[in-house]
């Protein structure tokens, strides 16, 4: 029996690992799979709600790392995960994405001599001021196997000297989760509860420290949202970091058409994305989800590590300045929506491909059918 351990910690990890857990079930005669939750995100709205909506198996271990500086959070992940690695000696560790839990777990497992795979490898924004970029570069410098979501990821890894036999362009497991919950989102009652008509609102998420920890930058976003609110309702689920800044800083009031909400579960969030007129965000994953749903997305950032969403999808990168953002919003509101194309292999089956690579290429087991 081969033992695989996946590490999750923060919100975006959950949708990336959930489909892999299901796909590895096909190989349950040969492979056991367990999940470690670092506890980087710990509120029920930031964590438990996702386990429920994604129907993920409960973590076998919970490290209870919580919040803290980058160093203390990463160190706590390493310390907690090391004892699991030493005790359990898994044959493979899977880390996902670019959060502090990703690099903390990868550093630990690699140093324990355990083969380690990175899901969503190779993405690069080329902006080293982003903590996620450092996490991505550092993780890819040390892991053994690379599961990639888009061609830019393959190109970046090859340029960095990774052997192509270790790179697996499998598609996007976040889109596997999105397509799986999409029918459930169609039955969600959140639009009715919030008295929203489809296409009558903009959905907004902001959580990047550079946007929300700085009072003048957050003020700019309030002005932007108040501008959008003249044409559309604005639905604004608040990340705890954003909520804290809004409460602590003395800022202009939000227009009454801006609806601030607590963080939403995954199914409700997907329902709101599907029916929005546009999405305004600084997130990484939402650029991909809106591309898959063909919803116009304005990403308030200077760079993206997911260029395919701009080249093929519905994503537009806009400098996080008021005039540029207002102009981009006005043009989406007045012009017919760009339909975009779905990137290669964003078809809902990425996790099956990952499971096949793990079973056949990494462990040398025979293939299993999908049924
Ligand atoms: C982290 C990731 C970011 C990802 C985001 C998704 C890193 C470096 N950043 O950022 O890439 O896009 O998750 O949300 O790993 N908090 C709570 N409850 C929680 C979790 C956090 O109240 O369950 C608050 C705490 O005050 C904490 C703050 O949110 O200090 C930030 O949490 P943290 O995990 O440090 O980073 P995120 O901003 O969530």
Tab-separated table of N, CA and C in Angstrom, residues 1 9 52 68 73 77 94 145 151 156 158 241 291 312 318 343-344 349:
chain	number	residue	atom	x	y	z
A	1	UNK	N	0.837	-1.202	0.000
A	1	UNK	CA	0.000	0.000	0.000
A	1	UNK	C	0.876	1.257	0.000
A	9	UNK	N	-4.407	24.336	3.881
A	9	UNK	CA	-4.267	25.280	4.987
A	9	UNK	C	-5.176	26.473	4.840
A	52	UNK	N	-17.675	21.306	3.966
A	52	UNK	CA	-19.062	20.913	3.779
A	52	UNK	C	-19.453	21.038	2.304
A	68	UNK	N	-0.505	34.781	12.013
A	68	UNK	CA	0.771	35.253	12.555
A	68	UNK	C	1.584	35.859	11.439
A	73	UNK	N	4.094	31.837	10.972
A	73	UNK	CA	3.099	30.925	10.407
A	73	UNK	C	3.798	29.768	9.662
A	77	UNK	N	3.877	25.714	10.615
A	77	UNK	CA	3.496	24.635	9.683
A	77	UNK	C	4.618	23.601	9.639
A	94	UNK	N	1.535	15.853	-1.165
A	94	UNK	CA	1.034	16.782	-2.182
A	94	UNK	C	0.788	18.134	-1.516
A	145	UNK	N	7.767	16.630	-8.272
A	145	UNK	CA	6.783	16.443	-9.341
A	145	UNK	C	5.922	17.695	-9.449
A	151	UNK	N	-0.125	26.465	-19.966
A	151	UNK	CA	1.151	26.339	-20.680
A	151	UNK	C	2.228	27.241	-20.094
A	156	UNK	N	7.627	28.279	-17.793
A	156	UNK	CA	8.419	28.836	-16.680
A	156	UNK	C	9.300	27.765	-16.039
A	158	UNK	N	10.417	24.937	-17.363
A	158	UNK	CA	11.500	24.535	-18.286
A	158	UNK	C	12.606	25.585	-18.255
A	241	UNK	N	-9.376	40.024	6.886
A	241	UNK	CA	-8.365	41.083	6.812
A	241	UNK	C	-9.004	42.390	6.331
A	291	UNK	N	-12.987	32.968	-15.747
A	291	UNK	CA	-12.662	32.523	-17.114
A	291	UNK	C	-13.474	31.282	-17.465
A	312	UNK	N	-6.798	34.226	-23.115
A	312	UNK	CA	-7.923	33.458	-23.674
A	312	UNK	C	-9.237	33.744	-22.978
A	318	UNK	N	-6.014	45.378	-14.535
A	318	UNK	CA	-6.104	46.840	-14.511
A	318	UNK	C	-5.281	47.354	-13.338
A	343	UNK	N	-9.479	27.569	-21.335
A	343	UNK	CA	-8.116	27.049	-21.530
A	343	UNK	C	-8.082	25.513	-21.639
A	344	UNK	N	-7.056	25.052	-22.329
A	344	UNK	CA	-6.858	23.614	-22.574
A	344	UNK	C	-6.877	22.807	-21.267
A	349	UNK	N	-11.587	17.306	-15.363
A	349	UNK	CA	-10.964	15.987	-15.186
A	349	UNK	C	-9.482	16.062	-14.799
